[in-house]
CSV table of C-alpha atoms in Angstrom, one decimal:
chain,number,residue,atom,x,y,z
A,1,MET,CA,-83.9,192.5,22.0
A,2,ILE,CA,-87.3,194.0,22.5
A,3,THR,CA,-87.8,197.1,24.5
A,4,LEU,CA,-91.0,198.6,25.5
A,5,LEU,CA,-89.5,202.1,25.8
A,6,GLY,CA,-90.6,204.3,23.0
A,7,ILE,CA,-88.9,207.6,22.2
A,8,TYR,CA,-91.0,209.5,24.8
A,9,ARG,CA,-88.9,211.2,27.4
A,10,PRO,CA,-90.4,213.4,30.1
A,11,ALA,CA,-89.5,217.0,29.8
A,12,ARG,CA,-91.2,220.4,30.0
A,13,THR,CA,-91.0,221.7,26.4
A,14,PRO,CA,-93.9,223.6,24.9
A,15,LEU,CA,-95.0,220.5,23.0
A,16,HIS,CA,-94.8,218.4,26.1
A,17,LEU,CA,-97.2,220.8,27.8
A,18,ALA,CA,-99.7,220.9,24.9
A,19,PRO,CA,-102.7,218.6,25.2
A,20,ALA,CA,-102.6,215.3,23.2
A,21,TRP,CA,-105.7,216.1,21.2
A,22,LEU,CA,-104.2,219.4,20.0
A,23,LYS,CA,-101.1,217.7,18.9
A,24,MET,CA,-103.0,215.0,17.0
A,25,LEU,CA,-105.1,217.6,15.4
A,26,MET,CA,-102.0,219.5,14.4
A,27,LEU,CA,-100.5,216.4,12.9
A,28,LEU,CA,-103.7,215.7,10.9
A,29,GLY,CA,-104.0,219.3,9.7
A,30,ILE,CA,-100.4,219.6,8.7
A,31,SER,CA,-100.4,216.2,7.0
A,32,ILE,CA,-103.4,217.2,4.9
A,33,LEU,CA,-102.0,220.6,4.2
A,34,SER,CA,-98.6,219.3,3.0
A,35,LEU,CA,-100.1,216.6,0.9
A,36,ALA,CA,-102.6,219.0,-0.7
A,37,THR,CA,-100.1,221.7,-1.6
A,38,SER,CA,-97.6,221.1,-4.3
A,39,ASP,CA,-95.7,224.3,-3.9
A,40,PRO,CA,-92.1,223.6,-3.0
A,41,VAL,CA,-91.7,226.8,-1.0
A,42,THR,CA,-94.6,225.8,1.3
A,43,SER,CA,-93.3,222.3,1.5
A,44,LEU,CA,-89.8,223.5,2.5
A,45,GLY,CA,-91.3,225.9,5.0
A,46,LEU,CA,-93.4,223.2,6.6
A,47,LEU,CA,-90.4,220.9,6.6
A,48,ALA,CA,-88.3,223.5,8.5
A,49,ALA,CA,-91.1,224.1,10.9
A,50,CYS,CA,-91.6,220.4,11.6
A,51,LEU,CA,-87.9,219.7,12.0
A,52,LEU,CA,-87.7,222.6,14.5
A,53,LEU,CA,-90.7,221.3,16.4
A,54,LEU,CA,-89.0,217.9,16.5
A,55,ALA,CA,-85.8,219.4,17.8
A,56,SER,CA,-87.7,221.5,20.4
A,57,THR,CA,-89.0,218.3,22.1
A,58,ARG,CA,-85.4,217.2,22.6
A,59,PRO,CA,-86.0,213.5,21.6
A,60,PRO,CA,-83.4,210.8,22.3
A,61,LEU,CA,-80.9,211.2,19.5
A,62,LYS,CA,-80.1,207.6,18.5
A,63,ALA,CA,-83.7,206.4,18.3
A,64,THR,CA,-84.8,209.5,16.5
A,65,LEU,CA,-82.1,209.2,13.9
A,66,LYS,CA,-82.9,205.6,13.4
A,67,GLY,CA,-86.5,206.5,12.9
A,68,MET,CA,-85.7,209.2,10.5
A,69,ALA,CA,-83.2,207.2,8.5
A,70,PHE,CA,-85.9,204.9,7.2
A,71,ILE,CA,-88.1,207.8,6.0
A,72,ALA,CA,-85.0,209.7,4.7
A,73,ALA,CA,-84.1,206.7,2.5
A,74,LEU,CA,-87.6,206.5,1.1
A,75,ALA,CA,-87.6,210.3,0.5
A,76,ILE,CA,-84.3,210.0,-1.3
A,77,MET,CA,-85.7,207.2,-3.4
A,78,ALA,CA,-88.8,209.3,-4.3
A,79,ALA,CA,-86.9,212.5,-5.0
A,80,GLY,CA,-84.3,210.6,-7.0
A,81,PHE,CA,-86.9,209.2,-9.2
A,82,GLN,CA,-88.4,212.6,-9.8
A,83,VAL,CA,-85.0,214.1,-10.5
A,84,TRP,CA,-84.4,211.3,-12.9
A,85,LEU,CA,-87.6,212.3,-14.7
A,86,GLY,CA,-86.2,215.9,-14.6
A,87,ASP,CA,-88.9,217.3,-12.3
A,88,TYR,CA,-86.9,219.0,-9.6
A,89,VAL,CA,-89.8,221.0,-8.2
A,90,ARG,CA,-91.9,217.8,-7.6
A,91,ALA,CA,-88.8,216.1,-6.1
A,92,LEU,CA,-88.4,218.9,-3.5
A,93,ASP,CA,-92.2,218.8,-2.8
A,94,LEU,CA,-92.4,215.1,-2.3
A,95,ALA,CA,-89.3,214.7,-0.2
A,96,GLY,CA,-90.2,217.7,1.9
A,97,ASP,CA,-93.7,216.3,2.5
A,98,LEU,CA,-92.4,212.9,3.5
A,99,ILE,CA,-89.8,214.1,5.9
A,100,ALA,CA,-92.0,216.9,7.4
A,101,ILE,CA,-94.9,214.6,8.2
A,102,SER,CA,-92.7,211.9,9.8
A,103,ALA,CA,-90.7,214.5,11.7
A,104,LEU,CA,-93.9,215.9,13.1
A,105,ALA,CA,-95.2,212.5,13.9
A,106,LEU,CA,-92.0,211.7,15.8
A,107,ALA,CA,-92.3,215.0,17.6
A,108,VAL,CA,-95.8,214.2,18.7
A,109,THR,CA,-94.7,210.7,19.8
A,110,SER,CA,-91.6,211.9,21.6
A,111,SER,CA,-93.6,214.6,23.5
A,112,THR,CA,-96.7,212.6,24.5
A,113,SER,CA,-96.5,209.9,27.2
A,114,MET,CA,-98.2,206.6,26.6
A,115,ALA,CA,-100.7,207.4,29.3
A,116,GLN,CA,-101.8,210.6,27.6
A,117,MET,CA,-102.1,208.9,24.3
A,118,MET,CA,-104.2,206.1,25.9
A,119,ASP,CA,-106.5,208.6,27.5
A,120,LEU,CA,-107.0,210.1,24.0
A,121,VAL,CA,-107.7,206.6,22.5
A,122,VAL,CA,-110.2,205.8,25.3
A,123,ARG,CA,-112.0,209.1,24.7
A,124,LEU,CA,-112.0,208.5,20.9
A,125,ALA,CA,-113.4,205.0,21.5
A,126,ALA,CA,-116.2,206.3,23.8
A,127,PRO,CA,-118.8,206.0,21.1
A,128,LEU,CA,-118.0,202.3,20.8
A,129,ARG,CA,-118.8,201.6,24.5
A,130,TRP,CA,-121.7,199.4,23.6
A,131,ILE,CA,-119.3,197.1,21.8
A,132,LEU,CA,-116.2,197.7,23.8
A,133,PRO,CA,-116.5,199.0,27.3
A,134,PRO,CA,-113.7,201.3,28.3
A,135,GLU,CA,-112.6,199.0,31.1
A,136,THR,CA,-112.2,196.2,28.6
A,137,LEU,CA,-110.1,198.4,26.4
A,138,GLY,CA,-107.8,199.2,29.3
A,139,LEU,CA,-107.6,195.6,30.2
A,140,LEU,CA,-106.7,194.7,26.6
A,141,VAL,CA,-103.9,197.2,26.5
A,142,ALA,CA,-102.5,196.2,29.8
A,143,LEU,CA,-102.6,192.5,28.9
A,144,THR,CA,-100.9,193.2,25.5
A,145,LEU,CA,-98.1,195.2,27.2
A,146,ARG,CA,-97.6,192.3,29.6
A,147,ALA,CA,-97.8,189.7,26.8
A,148,ILE,CA,-95.2,191.3,24.4
A,149,PRO,CA,-92.2,190.1,26.4
A,150,GLU,CA,-93.9,186.7,26.9
A,151,ALA,CA,-94.5,186.3,23.2
A,152,ALA,CA,-91.0,187.4,22.4
A,153,GLN,CA,-89.6,184.9,24.9
A,154,ILE,CA,-91.7,182.1,23.4
A,155,LEU,CA,-90.3,182.9,19.9
A,156,THR,CA,-86.8,183.1,21.3
A,157,GLU,CA,-87.1,179.8,23.1
A,158,ALA,CA,-88.5,178.1,20.0
A,159,ARG,CA,-85.6,179.4,18.0
A,160,VAL,CA,-83.1,178.1,20.5
A,161,ALA,CA,-84.7,174.8,20.6
A,162,ALA,CA,-84.7,174.5,16.8
A,163,ARG,CA,-81.1,175.5,16.7
A,164,ALA,CA,-80.3,172.8,19.3
A,165,ARG,CA,-81.8,170.3,16.9
A,166,GLY,CA,-80.0,171.7,14.0
A,167,LEU,CA,-83.2,172.9,12.4
A,168,GLU,CA,-82.7,176.7,12.5
A,169,ARG,CA,-83.4,176.9,8.8
A,170,ASP,CA,-86.7,175.1,9.0
A,171,PRO,CA,-89.5,177.7,9.7
A,172,ARG,CA,-91.9,174.9,10.8
A,173,ALA,CA,-89.5,173.9,13.6
A,174,ILE,CA,-89.6,177.4,15.0
A,175,LEU,CA,-93.0,178.6,14.3
A,176,ILE,CA,-95.3,175.7,15.0
A,177,PRO,CA,-94.1,175.4,18.6
A,178,SER,CA,-94.2,179.2,19.1
A,179,GLY,CA,-97.7,179.5,17.6
A,180,ALA,CA,-99.1,176.6,19.6
A,181,ARG,CA,-97.5,177.9,22.9
A,182,THR,CA,-98.8,181.4,22.2
A,183,VAL,CA,-102.4,180.0,21.8
A,184,GLY,CA,-101.9,177.9,24.9
A,185,PHE,CA,-100.6,180.9,26.9
A,186,ALA,CA,-103.7,182.9,25.7
A,187,LEU,CA,-106.1,180.2,26.7
A,188,GLN,CA,-104.5,179.9,30.2
A,189,LEU,CA,-104.7,183.6,30.6
A,190,GLY,CA,-108.3,183.5,29.5
A,191,GLN,CA,-109.1,180.9,32.1
A,192,ALA,CA,-107.3,183.0,34.7
A,193,LEU,CA,-109.4,186.0,33.8
A,194,HIS,CA,-112.6,183.9,33.8
A,195,ALA,CA,-111.7,182.5,37.2
A,196,ARG,CA,-111.3,185.9,38.7
A,197,GLY,CA,-114.5,187.2,37.1
A,198,ILE,CA,-112.7,189.8,35.1
A,199,ALA,CA,-114.1,190.9,31.8
A,200,GLU,CA,-117.5,189.4,32.2
A,201,HIS,CA,-119.4,192.4,30.8
A,202,GLY,CA,-120.7,190.4,27.9
A,203,ARG,CA,-122.4,187.9,30.1
A,204,SER,CA,-123.9,190.5,32.4
A,205,ALA,CA,-125.6,192.1,29.5
A,206,ARG,CA,-126.8,188.8,28.1
A,207,ALA,CA,-129.8,188.1,30.3
A,208,ALA,CA,-131.1,189.6,33.5
A,209,ASP,CA,-132.1,186.4,35.2
A,210,ARG,CA,-128.7,184.9,34.6
A,211,GLU,CA,-127.1,188.0,36.1
A,212,ASP,CA,-129.1,187.5,39.2
A,213,ARG,CA,-128.0,184.0,39.5
A,214,ALA,CA,-124.4,185.1,38.9
A,215,ARG,CA,-124.7,187.6,41.7
A,216,ALA,CA,-126.0,184.9,44.0
A,217,ASP,CA,-123.1,182.7,43.1
A,218,GLU,CA,-120.7,185.6,43.8
A,219,ALA,CA,-122.0,186.1,47.3
A,220,HIS,CA,-120.8,182.6,48.2
A,221,ALA,CA,-117.4,182.8,46.6
A,222,PRO,CA,-114.7,184.7,48.4
A,223,LEU,CA,-113.1,187.0,45.8
A,224,LEU,CA,-109.4,186.7,45.5
A,225,ALA,CA,-108.9,189.4,42.9
A,226,GLU,CA,-110.6,192.6,42.1
A,227,PRO,CA,-114.3,192.4,42.2
A,228,PRO,CA,-115.8,192.2,38.7
A,229,VAL,CA,-116.4,195.6,37.2
A,230,ARG,CA,-119.8,195.5,35.8
A,231,GLU,CA,-121.5,198.1,33.8
A,232,ALA,CA,-123.5,198.6,37.0
A,233,PRO,CA,-126.6,200.6,35.9
A,234,THR,CA,-127.5,201.1,39.5
A,235,GLY,CA,-124.0,202.3,40.4
A,236,GLU,CA,-123.7,199.9,43.3
A,237,THR,CA,-120.3,198.6,44.1
A,238,PRO,CA,-120.1,195.0,45.2
A,239,GLU,CA,-118.7,195.1,48.7
A,240,VAL,CA,-118.9,191.4,49.1
A,241,PRO,CA,-115.3,190.3,50.0
A,242,GLU,CA,-114.6,192.0,53.3
A,243,PRO,CA,-117.4,190.7,55.5
A,244,ASN,CA,-117.4,187.4,53.6
A,245,ARG,CA,-113.8,186.7,54.2
A,246,ARG,CA,-113.9,187.6,57.8
A,247,GLY,CA,-116.9,185.4,58.2
A,248,ARG,CA,-115.1,182.4,56.7
A,249,ARG,CA,-112.1,182.9,58.9
A,250,GLU,CA,-114.2,183.0,62.0
A,251,ARG,CA,-116.0,179.9,60.8
A,252,ARG,CA,-112.6,178.2,60.5
A,253,ARG,CA,-111.7,179.0,64.0
B,1,MET,CA,-124.4,192.7,20.0
B,2,ALA,CA,-122.9,189.4,18.9
B,3,GLN,CA,-119.5,190.9,19.4
B,4,HIS,CA,-120.4,192.2,22.9
B,5,ARG,CA,-121.5,188.7,24.0
B,6,ALA,CA,-118.2,187.4,22.7
B,7,LEU,CA,-116.2,189.6,25.0
B,8,THR,CA,-115.4,186.7,27.4
B,9,GLY,CA,-112.2,186.3,29.2
B,10,GLN,CA,-111.0,183.8,26.6
B,11,SER,CA,-111.6,186.1,23.7
B,12,ILE,CA,-110.0,189.0,25.5
B,13,ALA,CA,-106.9,187.0,26.3
B,14,LEU,CA,-106.6,185.7,22.8
B,15,VAL,CA,-107.0,189.2,21.3
B,16,ALA,CA,-104.4,190.7,23.6
B,17,VAL,CA,-101.9,187.8,23.3
B,18,PHE,CA,-102.1,187.8,19.5
B,19,ALA,CA,-101.7,191.6,19.4
B,20,ALA,CA,-98.5,191.0,21.5
B,21,PHE,CA,-97.5,188.1,19.2
B,22,ILE,CA,-97.8,190.3,16.1
B,23,ALA,CA,-95.7,193.0,18.0
B,24,ALA,CA,-93.0,190.5,18.9
B,25,ALA,CA,-93.0,188.9,15.5
B,26,SER,CA,-92.6,192.2,13.8
B,27,GLN,CA,-89.2,192.6,15.4
B,28,VAL,CA,-87.9,189.1,14.9
B,29,SER,CA,-86.7,187.9,11.6
B,30,ILE,CA,-86.0,184.3,10.7
B,31,THR,CA,-84.0,183.0,7.9
B,32,ILE,CA,-85.8,181.0,5.2
B,33,GLY,CA,-83.1,179.7,2.8
B,34,VAL,CA,-80.8,182.7,2.7
B,35,VAL,CA,-83.2,185.6,3.0
B,36,PRO,CA,-84.0,187.0,6.4
B,37,ILE,CA,-87.7,188.1,6.6
B,38,THR,CA,-89.7,189.6,9.4
B,39,LEU,CA,-92.7,187.7,10.6
B,40,GLN,CA,-95.2,190.6,10.7
B,41,THR,CA,-97.3,189.4,7.7
B,42,PHE,CA,-97.0,185.8,9.0
B,43,ALA,CA,-98.3,186.8,12.4
B,44,VAL,CA,-101.2,188.8,11.0
B,45,VAL,CA,-102.3,186.0,8.7
B,46,LEU,CA,-101.9,183.5,11.5
B,47,ALA,CA,-104.1,185.6,13.8
B,48,ALA,CA,-106.8,185.7,11.2
B,49,LEU,CA,-106.6,182.0,10.5
B,50,VAL,CA,-106.7,181.1,14.2
B,51,LEU,CA,-109.0,183.7,15.7
B,52,GLY,CA,-111.7,184.3,13.1
B,53,PRO,CA,-112.7,187.7,11.7
B,54,TRP,CA,-113.7,189.8,14.7
B,55,ARG,CA,-111.1,188.7,17.2
B,56,ALA,CA,-108.4,189.0,14.5
B,57,LEU,CA,-109.6,192.5,13.7
B,58,GLY,CA,-109.4,193.3,17.4
B,59,ALA,CA,-105.9,191.9,17.6
B,60,VAL,CA,-104.6,193.9,14.6
B,61,THR,CA,-106.4,197.0,15.7
B,62,LEU,CA,-104.9,196.7,19.1
B,63,TYR,CA,-101.5,196.2,17.6
B,64,LEU,CA,-101.8,199.4,15.5
B,65,VAL,CA,-103.2,201.3,18.6
B,66,MET,CA,-100.2,200.2,20.6
B,67,GLY,CA,-98.0,201.4,17.9
B,68,ALA,CA,-99.8,204.7,17.5
B,69,VAL,CA,-99.6,205.3,21.2
B,70,GLY,CA,-95.9,205.0,21.1
B,71,VAL,CA,-94.9,201.5,22.1
B,72,PRO,CA,-92.1,200.5,19.7
B,73,VAL,CA,-94.0,197.6,18.1
B,74,PHE,CA,-93.5,198.2,14.4
B,75,ALA,CA,-90.6,196.7,12.5
B,76,ASN,CA,-87.4,198.6,12.9
B,77,HIS,CA,-88.1,199.1,16.6
B,78,VAL,CA,-89.6,202.5,15.8
B,79,GLY,CA,-92.9,203.1,17.4
B,80,GLY,CA,-95.3,205.9,17.1
B,81,LEU,CA,-97.2,207.7,14.5
B,82,ALA,CA,-94.3,208.2,12.1
B,83,ILE,CA,-94.8,204.7,10.6
B,84,LEU,CA,-98.5,204.9,10.3
B,85,THR,CA,-98.4,208.3,8.6
B,86,GLY,CA,-95.5,207.3,6.4
B,87,PRO,CA,-95.6,205.9,2.9
B,88,THR,CA,-95.7,202.3,4.1
B,89,GLY,CA,-98.5,202.9,6.5
B,90,GLY,CA,-101.0,201.7,3.9
B,91,PHE,CA,-99.8,198.2,4.4
B,92,LEU,CA,-100.5,198.3,8.1
B,93,VAL,CA,-104.0,199.6,7.4
B,94,GLY,CA,-104.4,196.9,4.8
B,95,PHE,CA,-103.7,194.3,7.6
B,96,LEU,CA,-107.0,195.3,9.1
B,97,SER,CA,-109.1,194.4,6.1
B,98,ALA,CA,-107.0,191.3,5.5
B,99,ALA,CA,-107.7,190.1,9.0
B,100,VAL,CA,-111.4,190.4,8.5
B,101,VAL,CA,-111.5,188.8,5.1
B,102,VAL,CA,-109.1,185.9,6.0
B,103,GLY,CA,-110.7,185.4,9.4
B,104,ALA,CA,-114.2,185.2,7.8
B,105,LEU,CA,-112.9,182.6,5.3
B,106,ALA,CA,-111.2,180.6,8.1
B,107,GLN,CA,-114.4,180.7,10.1
B,108,LEU,CA,-116.4,179.5,7.1
B,109,LEU,CA,-113.9,176.6,6.7
B,110,ALA,CA,-114.4,175.7,10.3
B,111,ARG,CA,-118.2,175.9,10.2
B,112,THR,CA,-118.4,173.7,7.1
B,113,GLY,CA,-116.2,171.1,8.8
B,114,ARG,CA,-113.3,171.4,6.4
B,115,LEU,CA,-110.7,171.8,9.2
B,116,ALA,CA,-111.5,168.4,10.5
B,117,ARG,CA,-109.4,166.4,8.0
B,118,ARG,CA,-105.8,166.7,8.5
B,119,GLY,CA,-104.3,167.0,5.0
B,120,ALA,CA,-107.1,169.1,3.5
B,121,ALA,CA,-107.1,171.5,6.4
B,122,THR,CA,-103.6,172.8,5.7
B,123,ALA,CA,-104.4,173.3,2.0
B,124,TRP,CA,-107.7,175.1,2.8
B,125,LEU,CA,-106.0,177.4,5.4
B,126,ILE,CA,-103.2,178.3,3.0
B,127,GLY,CA,-105.8,179.1,0.3
B,128,ALA,CA,-107.7,181.3,2.7
B,129,GLY,CA,-104.5,183.0,3.8
B,130,LEU,CA,-103.4,183.7,0.2
B,131,VAL,CA,-106.5,186.0,-0.1
B,132,SER,CA,-104.7,188.4,2.3
B,133,ILE,CA,-102.1,189.3,-0.3
B,134,PRO,CA,-104.3,191.1,-2.8
B,135,VAL,CA,-106.3,192.7,0.1
B,136,VAL,CA,-103.2,194.1,1.8
B,137,TYR,CA,-101.7,195.4,-1.5
B,138,ALA,CA,-105.0,196.9,-2.6
B,139,ILE,CA,-104.6,199.5,0.2
B,140,GLY,CA,-100.9,199.5,0.6
B,141,ALA,CA,-99.8,199.9,-3.0
B,142,PRO,CA,-101.9,203.0,-4.0
B,143,TRP,CA,-100.9,204.6,-0.7
B,144,LEU,CA,-97.2,204.0,-1.3
B,145,ALA,CA,-97.5,205.2,-5.0
B,146,VAL,CA,-99.3,208.4,-4.0
B,147,ARG,CA,-96.8,209.3,-1.2
B,148,LEU,CA,-93.8,208.5,-3.3
B,149,GLY,CA,-95.1,210.2,-6.4
B,150,TRP,CA,-95.0,207.1,-8.5
B,151,PRO,CA,-97.8,206.0,-11.0
B,152,LEU,CA,-99.7,203.0,-9.7
B,153,LEU,CA,-99.5,201.0,-12.8
B,154,PRO,CA,-96.6,200.9,-15.2
B,155,PRO,CA,-97.5,202.6,-18.5
B,156,GLU,CA,-97.7,200.7,-21.8
B,157,THR,CA,-94.3,201.9,-22.9
B,158,CYS,CA,-92.6,200.0,-20.2
B,159,ALA,CA,-89.9,198.0,-21.8
B,160,GLY,CA,-87.2,196.7,-19.5
B,161,LEU,CA,-86.3,196.4,-15.8
B,162,PHE,CA,-84.2,199.5,-15.8
B,163,ASP,CA,-86.5,201.6,-18.0
B,164,LYS,CA,-87.5,204.7,-16.1
B,165,ASP,CA,-91.1,204.4,-17.4
B,166,CYS,CA,-91.4,201.2,-15.4
B,167,VAL,CA,-91.0,202.6,-12.0
B,168,SER,CA,-94.5,202.3,-10.5
B,169,GLY,CA,-96.3,201.3,-7.3
B,170,LEU,CA,-96.9,197.9,-8.9
B,171,THR,CA,-93.4,197.1,-10.1
B,172,VAL,CA,-91.4,198.5,-7.2
B,173,GLY,CA,-93.9,198.3,-4.2
B,174,VAL,CA,-95.6,195.0,-4.9
B,175,VAL,CA,-93.9,192.5,-7.3
B,176,PRO,CA,-90.6,192.1,-5.4
B,177,PHE,CA,-92.4,191.3,-2.1
B,178,VAL,CA,-95.0,188.9,-3.3
B,179,PRO,CA,-92.8,185.8,-3.4
B,180,PHE,CA,-91.9,186.3,0.3
B,181,ASP,CA,-95.5,187.0,1.2
B,182,ILE,CA,-96.5,183.7,-0.4
B,183,ILE,CA,-93.9,181.9,1.6
B,184,LYS,CA,-95.1,183.6,4.8
B,185,VAL,CA,-98.7,182.7,4.0
B,186,ILE,CA,-97.8,179.1,3.4
B,187,VAL,CA,-96.0,178.9,6.6
B,188,ALA,CA,-98.9,180.6,8.4
B,189,GLY,CA,-101.3,178.0,6.9
B,190,VAL,CA,-99.1,175.1,8.1
B,191,VAL,CA,-98.8,176.6,11.6
B,192,ALA,CA,-102.5,177.4,11.8
B,193,ALA,CA,-103.4,173.9,10.8
B,194,ALA,CA,-101.2,172.6,13.6
B,195,ILE,CA,-102.8,175.0,16.1
B,196,HIS,CA,-106.3,173.9,15.0
B,197,ARG,CA,-105.2,170.3,15.5
B,198,ALA,CA,-103.8,171.1,18.9
B,199,TYR,CA,-106.7,173.2,20.1
B,200,PRO,CA,-109.8,172.3,18.2
B,201,GLY,CA,-112.7,174.6,18.9
B,202,LEU,CA,-110.9,177.9,18.6
B,203,LEU,CA,-113.3,178.8,15.7
B,204,GLY,CA,-116.2,177.0,17.2
B,205,SER,CA,-115.6,173.9,15.0
B,206,ALA,CA,-115.4,171.5,17.9
B,207,ARG,CA,-118.9,172.2,18.9
B,208,ARG,CA,-120.0,171.1,15.5
B,209,ALA,CA,-117.6,168.2,15.3
B,210,THR,CA,-118.6,166.7,18.6
B,211,GLY,CA,-122.3,167.6,18.1
B,212,ALA,CA,-122.4,169.1,21.5
B,213,SER,CA,-125.7,170.9,22.1
B,214,SER,CA,-124.4,173.4,24.5
B,215,ARG,CA,-124.3,177.0,23.1
B,216,ASP,CA,-122.3,178.5,25.9
B,217,ASP,CA,-119.0,180.1,25.6
B,218,GLU,CA,-117.5,178.4,28.7
B,219,ASP,CA,-118.1,175.1,27.0
B,220,GLU,CA,-116.3,176.3,24.0
B,221,ALA,CA,-113.4,177.3,26.3
B,222,ALA,CA,-113.4,173.9,27.8
B,223,HIS,CA,-113.3,172.2,24.4
B,224,ALA,CA,-110.5,174.5,23.4
B,225,THR,CA,-108.3,173.7,26.4
B,226,ALA,CA,-109.2,170.0,26.5
């Protein structure tokens, strides 16, 4: 089953209170430091510090252990290979690095809410605003979050249908319907967005005269959803819907 | 600028839904023969073959951003930065370049009209998808080898399967997985061909095929949903 709940839990530990950019900077700095140094004492020190930081955020136990089990298996593989070669120092260093970085990454994830992380992403993406306006980024993230259960359901239904036909071993019977339905769902969603005038930034930037025509069109149509958020160089907010809708209602009477 | 103009509702919906599809597929495994495999690679290649380079890059980037932000979308139900910073993170980064390369090839196929014929389209799409394998491993394997302290290439003295000289990024991190990747790419090519049959015009090929003179995105949308 697919859950959208990560390992973040609200709490008031020091790492929870630290700003997201500081935590990301710390993760980056310590990752580079631990990869650059090959001294086992430093490595083990960093490992202990990172594990303590992870424990200090009081993450959910089961999910954290699951997350660490994978990296621990890899670390044991890597260290085992070095021990096999007879290089115990390198084994300690490598395994320490691997576990330290992932423990720190888990600590950051478990102490930073999705909203804080998204704020950071939006701020980092600010230089790209000519290609990707921040509103579009937010819309993309929101749509993706909503579409994950939908995509999972499409996959599950295709599987059930394939099993009902006795074709559960045939990947085509599962994946062609789910792929086609996914695209179909996306196209319907796109039409719904288009119909509501959401995410039409590209068109507004395309040509000024067309924009004027679009605005004229808009004045006629009663808006059912949020008014389109344009880049709005003038900063004016379209306040079309209220008087328009009232006018139409009166006309109907 | 070209990308900005392409930010229509349809493109945004396709990018978001395919990012979600990759996320869902990463957590589902299906059984081919006897081996259960996850569908992550399949979904990435499918996105590239269906969406073309820029939208596929957007979908994969969005998937990685969702993971980095903390939504448990990576395989294993573990979200967050631990996977991206871990030794296998290189494969996820490699998906980005693979999406662009395979997407560009798919778009080229569509523009040259090679997706119009039914039998040939599948073969061409599988061919384009196969390019993803070296591209992903070109980033993933060195990353894995460096993080795990393995040499990238097996030395000359490598003799047998259990010789300790033979442990390397190539022999442990690449070779065992390539057969499964080839299977996934073939399946992705078959599925992508079916999708292009069902929704012609996703890559702008319908415009060419029907000879329509309109250059507007809405018309492309109309073709795609027709």
